[in-house]
Short mmCIF file of C-alpha atoms in Angstrom, two decimals:
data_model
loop_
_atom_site.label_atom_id
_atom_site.label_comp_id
_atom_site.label_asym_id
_atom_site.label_seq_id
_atom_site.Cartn_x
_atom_site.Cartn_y
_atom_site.Cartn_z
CA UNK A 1 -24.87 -12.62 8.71
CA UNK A 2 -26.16 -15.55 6.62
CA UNK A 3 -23.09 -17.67 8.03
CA UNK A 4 -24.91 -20.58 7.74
CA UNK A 5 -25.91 -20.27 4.12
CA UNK A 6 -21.93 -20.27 3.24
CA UNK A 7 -21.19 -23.77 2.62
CA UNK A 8 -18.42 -25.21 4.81
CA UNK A 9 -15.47 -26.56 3.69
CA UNK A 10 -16.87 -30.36 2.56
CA UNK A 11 -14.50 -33.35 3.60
CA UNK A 12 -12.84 -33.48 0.42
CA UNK A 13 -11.62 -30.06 0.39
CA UNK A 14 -10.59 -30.72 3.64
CA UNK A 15 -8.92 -33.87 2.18
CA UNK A 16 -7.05 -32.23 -0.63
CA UNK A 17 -5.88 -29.43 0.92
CA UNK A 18 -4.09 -31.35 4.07
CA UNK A 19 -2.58 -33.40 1.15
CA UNK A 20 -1.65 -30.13 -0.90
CA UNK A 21 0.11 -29.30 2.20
CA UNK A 22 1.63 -32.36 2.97
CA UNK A 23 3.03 -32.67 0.03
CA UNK A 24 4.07 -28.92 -0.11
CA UNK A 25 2.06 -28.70 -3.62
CA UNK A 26 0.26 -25.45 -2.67
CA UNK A 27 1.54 -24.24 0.51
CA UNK A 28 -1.15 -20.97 -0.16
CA UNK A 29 -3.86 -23.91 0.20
CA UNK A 30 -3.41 -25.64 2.87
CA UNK A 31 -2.67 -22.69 5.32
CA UNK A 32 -4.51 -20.02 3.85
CA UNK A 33 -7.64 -21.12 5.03
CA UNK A 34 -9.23 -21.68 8.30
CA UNK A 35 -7.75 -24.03 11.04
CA UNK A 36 -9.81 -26.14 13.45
CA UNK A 37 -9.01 -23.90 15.58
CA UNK A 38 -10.89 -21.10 13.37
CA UNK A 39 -7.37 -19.22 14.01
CA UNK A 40 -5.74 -18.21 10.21
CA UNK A 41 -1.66 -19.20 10.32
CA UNK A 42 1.45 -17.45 8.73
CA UNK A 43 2.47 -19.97 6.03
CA UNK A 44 6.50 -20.79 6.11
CA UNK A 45 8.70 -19.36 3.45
CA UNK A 46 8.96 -22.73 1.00
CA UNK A 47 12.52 -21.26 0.85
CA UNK A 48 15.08 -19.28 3.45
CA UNK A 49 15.15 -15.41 3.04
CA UNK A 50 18.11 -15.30 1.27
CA UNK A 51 16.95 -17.45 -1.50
CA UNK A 52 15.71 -14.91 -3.76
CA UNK A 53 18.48 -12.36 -3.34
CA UNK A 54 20.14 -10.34 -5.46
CA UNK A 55 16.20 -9.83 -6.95
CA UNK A 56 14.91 -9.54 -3.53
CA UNK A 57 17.31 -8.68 -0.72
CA UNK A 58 17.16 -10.88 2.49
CA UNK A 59 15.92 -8.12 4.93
CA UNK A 60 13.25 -7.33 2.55
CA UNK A 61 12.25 -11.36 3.15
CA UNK A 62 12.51 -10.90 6.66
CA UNK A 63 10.20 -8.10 6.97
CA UNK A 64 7.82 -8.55 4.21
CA UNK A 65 7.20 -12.17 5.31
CA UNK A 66 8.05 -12.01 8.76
CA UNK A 67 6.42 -8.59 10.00
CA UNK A 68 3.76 -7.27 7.31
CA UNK A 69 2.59 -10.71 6.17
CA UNK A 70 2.49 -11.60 10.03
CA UNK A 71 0.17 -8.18 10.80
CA UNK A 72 -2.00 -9.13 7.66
CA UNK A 73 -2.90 -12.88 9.45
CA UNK A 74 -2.68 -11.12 13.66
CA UNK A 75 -5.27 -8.71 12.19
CA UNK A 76 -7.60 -11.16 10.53
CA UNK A 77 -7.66 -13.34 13.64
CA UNK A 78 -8.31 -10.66 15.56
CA UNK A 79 -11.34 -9.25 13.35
CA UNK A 80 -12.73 -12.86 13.95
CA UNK A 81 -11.87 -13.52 17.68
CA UNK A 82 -15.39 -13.24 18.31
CA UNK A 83 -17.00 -15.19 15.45
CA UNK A 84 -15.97 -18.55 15.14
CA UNK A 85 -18.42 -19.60 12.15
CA UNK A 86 -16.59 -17.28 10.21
CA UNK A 87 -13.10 -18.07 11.56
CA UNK A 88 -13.55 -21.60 10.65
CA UNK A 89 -14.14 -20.89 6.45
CA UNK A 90 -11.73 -21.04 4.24
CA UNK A 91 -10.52 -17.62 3.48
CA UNK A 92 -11.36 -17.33 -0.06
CA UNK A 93 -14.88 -18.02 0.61
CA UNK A 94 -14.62 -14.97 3.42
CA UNK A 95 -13.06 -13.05 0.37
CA UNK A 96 -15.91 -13.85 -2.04
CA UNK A 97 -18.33 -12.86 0.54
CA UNK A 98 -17.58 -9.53 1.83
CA UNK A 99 -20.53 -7.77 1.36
CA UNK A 100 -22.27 -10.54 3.99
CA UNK A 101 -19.93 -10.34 6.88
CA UNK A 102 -21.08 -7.73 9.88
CA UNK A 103 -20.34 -4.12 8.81
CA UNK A 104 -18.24 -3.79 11.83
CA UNK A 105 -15.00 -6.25 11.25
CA UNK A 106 -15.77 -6.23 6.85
CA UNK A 107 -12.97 -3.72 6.67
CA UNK A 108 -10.49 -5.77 8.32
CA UNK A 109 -11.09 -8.66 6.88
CA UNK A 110 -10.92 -7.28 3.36
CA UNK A 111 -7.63 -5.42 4.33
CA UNK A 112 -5.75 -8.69 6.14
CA UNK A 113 -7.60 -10.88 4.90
CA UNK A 114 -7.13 -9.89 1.58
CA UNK A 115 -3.44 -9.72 2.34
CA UNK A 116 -3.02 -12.71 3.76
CA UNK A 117 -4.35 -13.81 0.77
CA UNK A 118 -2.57 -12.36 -2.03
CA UNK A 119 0.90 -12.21 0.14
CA UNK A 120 0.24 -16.34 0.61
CA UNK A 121 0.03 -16.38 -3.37
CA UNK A 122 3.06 -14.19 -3.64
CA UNK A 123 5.56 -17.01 -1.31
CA UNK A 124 4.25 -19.59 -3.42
CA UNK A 125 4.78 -18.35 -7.04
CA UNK A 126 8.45 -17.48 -6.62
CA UNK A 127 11.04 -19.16 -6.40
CA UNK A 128 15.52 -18.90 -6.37
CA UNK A 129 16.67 -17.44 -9.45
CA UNK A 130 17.48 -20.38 -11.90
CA UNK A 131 15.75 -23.19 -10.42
CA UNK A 132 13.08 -25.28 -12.34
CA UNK A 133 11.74 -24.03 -15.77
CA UNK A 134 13.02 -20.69 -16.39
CA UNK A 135 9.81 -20.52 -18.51
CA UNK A 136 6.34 -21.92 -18.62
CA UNK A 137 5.60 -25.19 -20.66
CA UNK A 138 2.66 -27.18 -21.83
CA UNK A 139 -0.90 -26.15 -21.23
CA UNK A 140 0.46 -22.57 -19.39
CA UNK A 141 2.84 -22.12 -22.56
CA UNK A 142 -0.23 -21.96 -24.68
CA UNK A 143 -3.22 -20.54 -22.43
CA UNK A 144 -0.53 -17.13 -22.38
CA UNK A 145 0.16 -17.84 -26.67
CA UNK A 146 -3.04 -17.56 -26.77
CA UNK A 147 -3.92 -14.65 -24.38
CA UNK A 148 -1.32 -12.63 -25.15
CA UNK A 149 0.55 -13.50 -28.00
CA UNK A 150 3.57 -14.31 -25.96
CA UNK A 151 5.50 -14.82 -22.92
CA UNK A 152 7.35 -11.47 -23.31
CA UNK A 153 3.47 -9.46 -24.35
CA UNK A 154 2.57 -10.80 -21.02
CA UNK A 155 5.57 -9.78 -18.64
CA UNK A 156 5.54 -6.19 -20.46
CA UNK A 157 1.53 -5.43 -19.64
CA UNK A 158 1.82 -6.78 -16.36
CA UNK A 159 5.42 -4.23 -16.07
CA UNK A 160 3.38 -1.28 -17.43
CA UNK A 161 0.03 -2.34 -15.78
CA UNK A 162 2.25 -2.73 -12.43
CA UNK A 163 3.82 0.81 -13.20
CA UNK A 164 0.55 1.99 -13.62
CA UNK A 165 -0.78 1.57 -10.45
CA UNK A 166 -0.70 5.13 -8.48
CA UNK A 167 0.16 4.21 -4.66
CA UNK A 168 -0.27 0.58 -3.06
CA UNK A 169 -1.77 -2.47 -4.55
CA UNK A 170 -1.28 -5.70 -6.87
CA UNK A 171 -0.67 -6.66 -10.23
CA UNK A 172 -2.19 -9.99 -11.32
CA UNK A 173 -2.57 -11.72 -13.92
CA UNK A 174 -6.22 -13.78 -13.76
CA UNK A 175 -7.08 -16.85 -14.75
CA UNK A 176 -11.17 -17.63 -15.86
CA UNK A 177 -12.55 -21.01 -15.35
CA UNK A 178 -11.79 -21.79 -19.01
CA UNK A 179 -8.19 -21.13 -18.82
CA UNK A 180 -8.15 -17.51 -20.48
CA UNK A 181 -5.53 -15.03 -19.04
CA UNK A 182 -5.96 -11.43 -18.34
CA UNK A 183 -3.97 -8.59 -16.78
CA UNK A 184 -5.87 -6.53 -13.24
CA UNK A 185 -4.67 -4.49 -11.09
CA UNK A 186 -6.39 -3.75 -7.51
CA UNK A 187 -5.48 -0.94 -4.74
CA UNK A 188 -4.03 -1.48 -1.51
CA UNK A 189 -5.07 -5.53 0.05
CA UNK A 190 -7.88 -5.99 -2.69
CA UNK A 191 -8.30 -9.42 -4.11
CA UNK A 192 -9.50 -10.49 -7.43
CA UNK A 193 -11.22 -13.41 -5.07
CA UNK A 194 -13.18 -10.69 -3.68
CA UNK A 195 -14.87 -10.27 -7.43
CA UNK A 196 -14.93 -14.34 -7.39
CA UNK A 197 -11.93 -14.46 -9.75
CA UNK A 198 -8.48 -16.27 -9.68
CA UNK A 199 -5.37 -14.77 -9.64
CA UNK A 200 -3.03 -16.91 -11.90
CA UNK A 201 0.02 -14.57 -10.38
CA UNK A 202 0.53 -11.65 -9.25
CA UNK A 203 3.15 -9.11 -8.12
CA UNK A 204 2.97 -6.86 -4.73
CA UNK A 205 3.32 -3.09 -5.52
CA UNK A 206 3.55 -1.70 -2.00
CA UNK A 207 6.85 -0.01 -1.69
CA UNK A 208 8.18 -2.41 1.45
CA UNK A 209 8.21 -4.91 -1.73
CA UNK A 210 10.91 -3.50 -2.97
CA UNK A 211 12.24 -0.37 -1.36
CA UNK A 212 14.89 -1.22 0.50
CA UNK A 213 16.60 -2.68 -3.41
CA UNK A 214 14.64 -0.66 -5.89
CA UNK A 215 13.73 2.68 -3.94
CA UNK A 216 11.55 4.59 -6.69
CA UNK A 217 12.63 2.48 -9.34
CA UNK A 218 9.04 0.53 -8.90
CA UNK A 219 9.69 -0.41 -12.85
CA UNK A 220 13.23 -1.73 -12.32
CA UNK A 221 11.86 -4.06 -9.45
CA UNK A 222 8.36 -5.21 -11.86
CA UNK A 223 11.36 -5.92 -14.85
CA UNK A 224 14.02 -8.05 -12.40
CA UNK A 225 11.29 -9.98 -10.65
CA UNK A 226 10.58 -12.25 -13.07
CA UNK A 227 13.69 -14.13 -12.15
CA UNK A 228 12.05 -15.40 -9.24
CA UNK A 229 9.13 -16.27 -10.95
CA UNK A 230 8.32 -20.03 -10.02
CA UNK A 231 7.21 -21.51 -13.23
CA UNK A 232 6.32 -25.12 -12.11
CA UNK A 233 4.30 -23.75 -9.78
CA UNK A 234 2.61 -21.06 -11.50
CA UNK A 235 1.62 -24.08 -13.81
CA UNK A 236 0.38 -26.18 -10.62
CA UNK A 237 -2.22 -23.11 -9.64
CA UNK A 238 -3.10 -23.10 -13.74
CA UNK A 239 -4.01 -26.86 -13.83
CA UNK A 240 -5.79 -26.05 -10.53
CA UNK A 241 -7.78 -23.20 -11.86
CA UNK A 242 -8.53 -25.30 -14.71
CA UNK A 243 -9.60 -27.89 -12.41
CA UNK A 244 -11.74 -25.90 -10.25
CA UNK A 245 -9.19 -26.33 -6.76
CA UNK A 246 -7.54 -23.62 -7.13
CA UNK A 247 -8.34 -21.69 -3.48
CA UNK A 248 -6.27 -18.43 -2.86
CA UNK B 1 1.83 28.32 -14.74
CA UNK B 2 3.96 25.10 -14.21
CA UNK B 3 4.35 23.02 -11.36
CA UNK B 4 7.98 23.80 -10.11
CA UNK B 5 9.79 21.59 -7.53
CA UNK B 6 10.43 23.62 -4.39
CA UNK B 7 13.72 23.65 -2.73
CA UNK B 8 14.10 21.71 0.43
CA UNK B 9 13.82 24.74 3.14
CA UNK B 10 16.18 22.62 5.42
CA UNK B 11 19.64 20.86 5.09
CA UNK B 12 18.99 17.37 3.73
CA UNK B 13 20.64 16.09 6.93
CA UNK B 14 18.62 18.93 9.43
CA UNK B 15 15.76 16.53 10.60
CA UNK B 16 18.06 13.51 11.60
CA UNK B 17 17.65 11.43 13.22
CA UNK B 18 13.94 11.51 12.85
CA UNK B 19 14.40 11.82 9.21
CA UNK B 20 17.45 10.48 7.51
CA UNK B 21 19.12 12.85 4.51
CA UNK B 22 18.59 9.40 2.26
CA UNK B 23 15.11 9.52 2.92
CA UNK B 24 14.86 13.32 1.96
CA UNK B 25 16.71 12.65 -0.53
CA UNK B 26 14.79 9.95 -2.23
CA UNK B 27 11.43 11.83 -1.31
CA UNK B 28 12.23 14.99 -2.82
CA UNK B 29 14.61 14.71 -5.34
CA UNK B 30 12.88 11.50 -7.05
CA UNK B 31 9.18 10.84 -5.98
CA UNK B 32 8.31 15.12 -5.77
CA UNK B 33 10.76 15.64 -8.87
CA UNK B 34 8.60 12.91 -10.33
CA UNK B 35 4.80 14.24 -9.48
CA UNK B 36 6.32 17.66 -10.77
CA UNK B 37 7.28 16.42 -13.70
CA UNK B 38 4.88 14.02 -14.69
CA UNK B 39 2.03 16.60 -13.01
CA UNK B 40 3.81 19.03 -15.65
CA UNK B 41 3.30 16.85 -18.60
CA UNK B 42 -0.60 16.32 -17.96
CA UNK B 43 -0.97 20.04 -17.45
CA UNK B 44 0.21 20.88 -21.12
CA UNK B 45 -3.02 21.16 -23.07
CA UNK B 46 -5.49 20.02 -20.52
CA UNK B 47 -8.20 22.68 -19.46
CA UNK B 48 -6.13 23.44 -15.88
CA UNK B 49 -3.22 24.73 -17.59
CA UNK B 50 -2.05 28.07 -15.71
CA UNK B 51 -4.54 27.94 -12.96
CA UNK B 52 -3.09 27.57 -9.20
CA UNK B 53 -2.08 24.28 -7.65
CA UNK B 54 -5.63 24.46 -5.57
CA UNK B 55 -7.70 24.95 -8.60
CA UNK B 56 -6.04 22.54 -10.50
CA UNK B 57 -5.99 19.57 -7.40
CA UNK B 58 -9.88 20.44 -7.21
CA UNK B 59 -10.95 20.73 -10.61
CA UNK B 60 -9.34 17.57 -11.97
CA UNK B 61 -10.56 15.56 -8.97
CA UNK B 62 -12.55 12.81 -10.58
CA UNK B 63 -12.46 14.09 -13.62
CA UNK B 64 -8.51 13.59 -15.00
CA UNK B 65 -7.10 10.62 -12.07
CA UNK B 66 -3.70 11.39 -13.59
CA UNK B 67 -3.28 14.99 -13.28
CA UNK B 68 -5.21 14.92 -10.42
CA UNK B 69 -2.39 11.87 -8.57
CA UNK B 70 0.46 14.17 -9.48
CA UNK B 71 -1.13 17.72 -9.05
CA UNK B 72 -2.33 16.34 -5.37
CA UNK B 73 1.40 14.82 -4.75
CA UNK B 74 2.84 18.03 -5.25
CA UNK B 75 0.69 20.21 -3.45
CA UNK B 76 1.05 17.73 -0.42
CA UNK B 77 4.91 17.49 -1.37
CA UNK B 78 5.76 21.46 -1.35
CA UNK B 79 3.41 22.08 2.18
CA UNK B 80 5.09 18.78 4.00
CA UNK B 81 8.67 19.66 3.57
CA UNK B 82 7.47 23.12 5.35
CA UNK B 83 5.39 21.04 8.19
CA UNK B 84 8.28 19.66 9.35
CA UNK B 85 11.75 21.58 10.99
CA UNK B 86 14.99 20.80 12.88
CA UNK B 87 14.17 20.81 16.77
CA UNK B 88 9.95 20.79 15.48
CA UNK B 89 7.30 19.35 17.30
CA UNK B 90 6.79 19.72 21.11
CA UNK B 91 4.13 21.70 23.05
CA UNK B 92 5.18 25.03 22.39
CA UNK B 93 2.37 26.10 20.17
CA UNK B 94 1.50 29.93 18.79
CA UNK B 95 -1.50 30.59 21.13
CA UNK B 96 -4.21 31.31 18.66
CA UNK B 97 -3.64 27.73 16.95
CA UNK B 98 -3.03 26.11 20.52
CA UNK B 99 -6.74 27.63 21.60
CA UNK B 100 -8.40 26.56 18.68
CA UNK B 101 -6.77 23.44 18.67
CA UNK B 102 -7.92 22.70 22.48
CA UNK B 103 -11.49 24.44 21.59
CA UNK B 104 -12.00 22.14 18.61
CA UNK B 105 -10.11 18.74 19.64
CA UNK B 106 -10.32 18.32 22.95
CA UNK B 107 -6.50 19.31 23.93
CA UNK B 108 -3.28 19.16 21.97
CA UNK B 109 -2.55 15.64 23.61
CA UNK B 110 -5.91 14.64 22.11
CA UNK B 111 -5.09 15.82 19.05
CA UNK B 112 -1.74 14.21 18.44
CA UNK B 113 -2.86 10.75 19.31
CA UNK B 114 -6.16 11.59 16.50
CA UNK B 115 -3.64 12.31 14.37
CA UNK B 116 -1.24 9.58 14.60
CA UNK B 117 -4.30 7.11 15.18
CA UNK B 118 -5.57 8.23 11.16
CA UNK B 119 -2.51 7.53 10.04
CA UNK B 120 -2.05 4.46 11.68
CA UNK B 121 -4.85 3.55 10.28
CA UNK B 122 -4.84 4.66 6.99
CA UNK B 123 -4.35 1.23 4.84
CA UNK B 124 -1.85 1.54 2.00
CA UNK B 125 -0.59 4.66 0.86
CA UNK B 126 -1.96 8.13 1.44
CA UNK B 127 -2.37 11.04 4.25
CA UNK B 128 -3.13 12.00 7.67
CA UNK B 129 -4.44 15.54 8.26
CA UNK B 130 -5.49 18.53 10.48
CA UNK B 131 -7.66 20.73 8.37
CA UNK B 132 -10.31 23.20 8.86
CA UNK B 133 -13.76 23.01 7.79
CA UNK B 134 -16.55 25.01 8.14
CA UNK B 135 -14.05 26.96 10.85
CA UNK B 136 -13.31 24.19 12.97
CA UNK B 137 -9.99 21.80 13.20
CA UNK B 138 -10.71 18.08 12.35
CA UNK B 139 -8.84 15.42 11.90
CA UNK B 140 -8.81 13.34 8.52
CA UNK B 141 -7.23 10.82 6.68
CA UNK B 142 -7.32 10.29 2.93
CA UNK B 143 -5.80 8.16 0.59
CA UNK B 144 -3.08 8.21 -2.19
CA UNK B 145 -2.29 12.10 -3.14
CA UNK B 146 -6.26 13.16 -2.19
CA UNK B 147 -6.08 15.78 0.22
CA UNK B 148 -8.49 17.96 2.48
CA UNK B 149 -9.43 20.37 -0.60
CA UNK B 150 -11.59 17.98 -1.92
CA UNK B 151 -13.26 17.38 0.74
CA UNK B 152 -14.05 21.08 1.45
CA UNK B 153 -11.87 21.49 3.87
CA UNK B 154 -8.23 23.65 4.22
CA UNK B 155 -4.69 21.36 5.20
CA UNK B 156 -2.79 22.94 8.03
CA UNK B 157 -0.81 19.74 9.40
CA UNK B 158 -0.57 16.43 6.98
CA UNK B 159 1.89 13.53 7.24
CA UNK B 160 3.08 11.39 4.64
CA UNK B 161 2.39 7.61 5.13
CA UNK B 162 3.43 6.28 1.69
CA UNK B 163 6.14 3.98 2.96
CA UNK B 164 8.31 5.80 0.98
CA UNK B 165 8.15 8.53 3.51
CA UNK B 166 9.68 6.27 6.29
CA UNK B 167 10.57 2.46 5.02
CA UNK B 168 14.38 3.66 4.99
CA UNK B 169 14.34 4.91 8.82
CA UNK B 170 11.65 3.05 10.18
CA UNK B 171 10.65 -0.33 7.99
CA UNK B 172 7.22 -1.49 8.58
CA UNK B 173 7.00 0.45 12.11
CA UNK B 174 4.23 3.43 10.87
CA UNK B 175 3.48 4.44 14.51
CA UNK B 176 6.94 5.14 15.42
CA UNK B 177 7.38 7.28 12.76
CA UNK B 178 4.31 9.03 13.29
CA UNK B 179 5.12 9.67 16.98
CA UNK B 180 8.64 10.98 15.82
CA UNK B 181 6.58 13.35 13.40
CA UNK B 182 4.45 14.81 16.17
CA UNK B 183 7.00 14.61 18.75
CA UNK B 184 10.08 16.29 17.18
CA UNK B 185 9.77 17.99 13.88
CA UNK B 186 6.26 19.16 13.56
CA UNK B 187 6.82 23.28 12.18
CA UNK B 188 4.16 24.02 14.48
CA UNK B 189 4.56 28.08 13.42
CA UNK B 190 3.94 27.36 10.18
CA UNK B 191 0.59 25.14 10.77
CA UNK B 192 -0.18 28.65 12.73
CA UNK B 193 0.70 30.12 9.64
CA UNK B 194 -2.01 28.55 7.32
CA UNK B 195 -4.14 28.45 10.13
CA UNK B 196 -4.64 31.86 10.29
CA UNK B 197 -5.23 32.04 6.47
CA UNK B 198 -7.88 29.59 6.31
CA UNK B 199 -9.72 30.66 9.22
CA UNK B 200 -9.81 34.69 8.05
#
């Protein structure tokens, strides 16, 4: 219950994310959270279905955004019809603060709300195949130097981490308030912002992710999708992190 | 004993269009092949090696994940391809399993909608179930490759909901494939079959 001991959003997070989103910097900010109208939205695709193919196939696009990420934010709203304090907070302080929501709609919300959340991470860290830097630079470069030894260290433990994960969930890789990396996995809609944490990136390892390209091959899809890995702004949510914005 | 990857008791093309012969295909010949063979390769040397499927899905419950993923996979694997036949499902139940079924559930319209409902409802991957326990039918719903044994209870009916099971012929639409499940390939004789077993 304590609903009213969960701070608000304050005006200037209000502020920054409207600009975030005006300015398509973090699209998973500005509509990942609550609306005025304490009703959660479906962020657009920051690029057309087809964008990512041959990595991920169009009709994959369609569905994954279009239908599952769609049932993820329908559900949520629906857990929260009737409790508009809640529907109004942003939805990664609903995340951190499972354990205080009622018992009877804390499922849901850590299910779709969890993957409204990640999947909103997902759109906004990839990117068509040879656009931007087909690597990170600066300050990202050097956090994952210095995490894990290299860029390549890094994609392989997330591939075997990702491969490791019996059944449905995420890979990410986290990012702690000081800019260290680390690999995590988590089952089904789970959220590192449900442990207060910030996923850096992270890969979906449901099988509608990649089935309809990959079928079993779960390790083939984890190896091919860094081509669609958004570097810039993978290095947008680091500085974030670093500067304590970083939302979902 | 070794974990050995059943034939398919049906054409690969028998439960179309419910279930498409690339689905079957897929699900048997790469994910089962895989929890056999995988399952196989945590068996070597561990303290489970030659005891039954059951023994080996209970005793490494919580105490080896990995055998325990594959060993469960397989045992749900090699009982689901039998759950199912061409022209299965219906109302045309063996009467013993039809009376306990309405004695236990309500009524075998009752217990089709529980059934699809848990795995509906099941999020991510994972099971729905009939199973017996303490001699009556329940419904249940687990996730992953945990079944009923663990929970002290005997499978009679499950259903695969890892999307793998239906993504090809169905996409994201669960409940239609569930409904096809019930509706028209459900080996209802063979749920009679193990019925009878674990109610003796």
């Amino acid at each position: 219950m304590p609903a009213s001991t969960t701070a608000r959003p304050t005006l200037f997070e209000r502020y920054t994310s409207l600009v975030a989103s005006a300015l398509g910097l973090e699209p998973g900010t500005g509509t990942a959270g609550g609306s005025a109208r304490g009703a959660f939205t479906l962020p657009p695709l920051p690029y057309a279905t087809s964008a990512l193919a041959p990595v991920i196939d169009t009709r994959t696009m369609e569905l994954h955004h279009g239908k599952h990420h769609r049932a993820y934010v329908d559900k949520l709203d629906a857990a929260l019809k009737n409790h508009r304090s809640l529907a109004a907070k942003p939805l990664h302080t609903l995340l951190e603060s499972l354990d205080t929501l009622p018992a009877a709609i804390r499922k849901a919300v850590r299910d779709n709300g969890g993957g409204h959340a990640n999947h909103s991470m997902l759109w906004e860290i990839m990117g068509p195949p040879g656009e931007g830097s087909q690597a990170p630079t600066g300050a990202l470069a050097e956090a994952i130097a210095k995490s894990f030894g290299s860029l390549d260290k890094m994609k392989a433990a997330v591939e075997a981490e990702g491969a490791g994960q019996f059944g449905s969930g995420w890979v990410f890789v986290l990012v702690a308030p000081d800019g260290g990396l680390s690999i995590e996995t988590r089952p089904n809609q789970d959220s590192p912002l449900m442990d207060g944490k910030r996923p850096l990136l992270g890969n979906d390892l449901w099988e509608h992710a990649y089935y309809l390209t990959y079928e079993n091959r779960r390790a083939d899809y984890l190896k091919a999708w860094w081509a669609v890995v958004n570097w810039d702004a993978v290095a947008r949510r680091y500085d974030a992190a670093r500067a304590g914005t970083l939302t979902v | 004993m070794s974990f050995t990857l059943p034939d398919l008791p049906y054409a690969y093309d028998a439960l179309a269009p419910y279930m498409s012969r690339e689905t079957l295909e897929y699900h048997h010949d790469k994910h089962h092949n895989a929890y056999v063979t995988t399952g196989n390769n945590l068996l070597k040397g561990s303290e489970w090696e030659g005891k039954s499927i059951e023994e080996v899905v209970k005793g490494a419950y919580g105490k080896n994940q990995g055998l325990f993923n594959n060993a469960g996979q397989h045992f749900n694997h090699t009982h689901f391809w039998k759950w199912m036949k061409p022209n299965g499902g219906g109302d045309k139940l063996p009467g013993e399993l039809e009376k306990a079924i309405v004695a236990d559930l309500g009524s075998l319209a009752k217990a089709k909608e529980d059934f699809v409902q848990a795995g509906t409802t099941q999020f991510g991957s994972g099971w729905a179930w009939l199973a017996v326990k303490d001699g009556k039918i329940t419904v249940m719903k687990t996730p992953n490759g945990e079944n009923p044994l663990v929970h002290g209870a005997t499978p009679i009916l499950g259903v695969d909901v890892w999307e793998h099971s239906y993504y090809i012929d169905y996409r994201n639409r669960r409940p239609d494939y569930l409904k096809a499940f019930v509706d028209h390939l459900v080996n209802w004789e063979y749920v009679a079959e193990l019925y009878a077993a674990a109610s003796k």
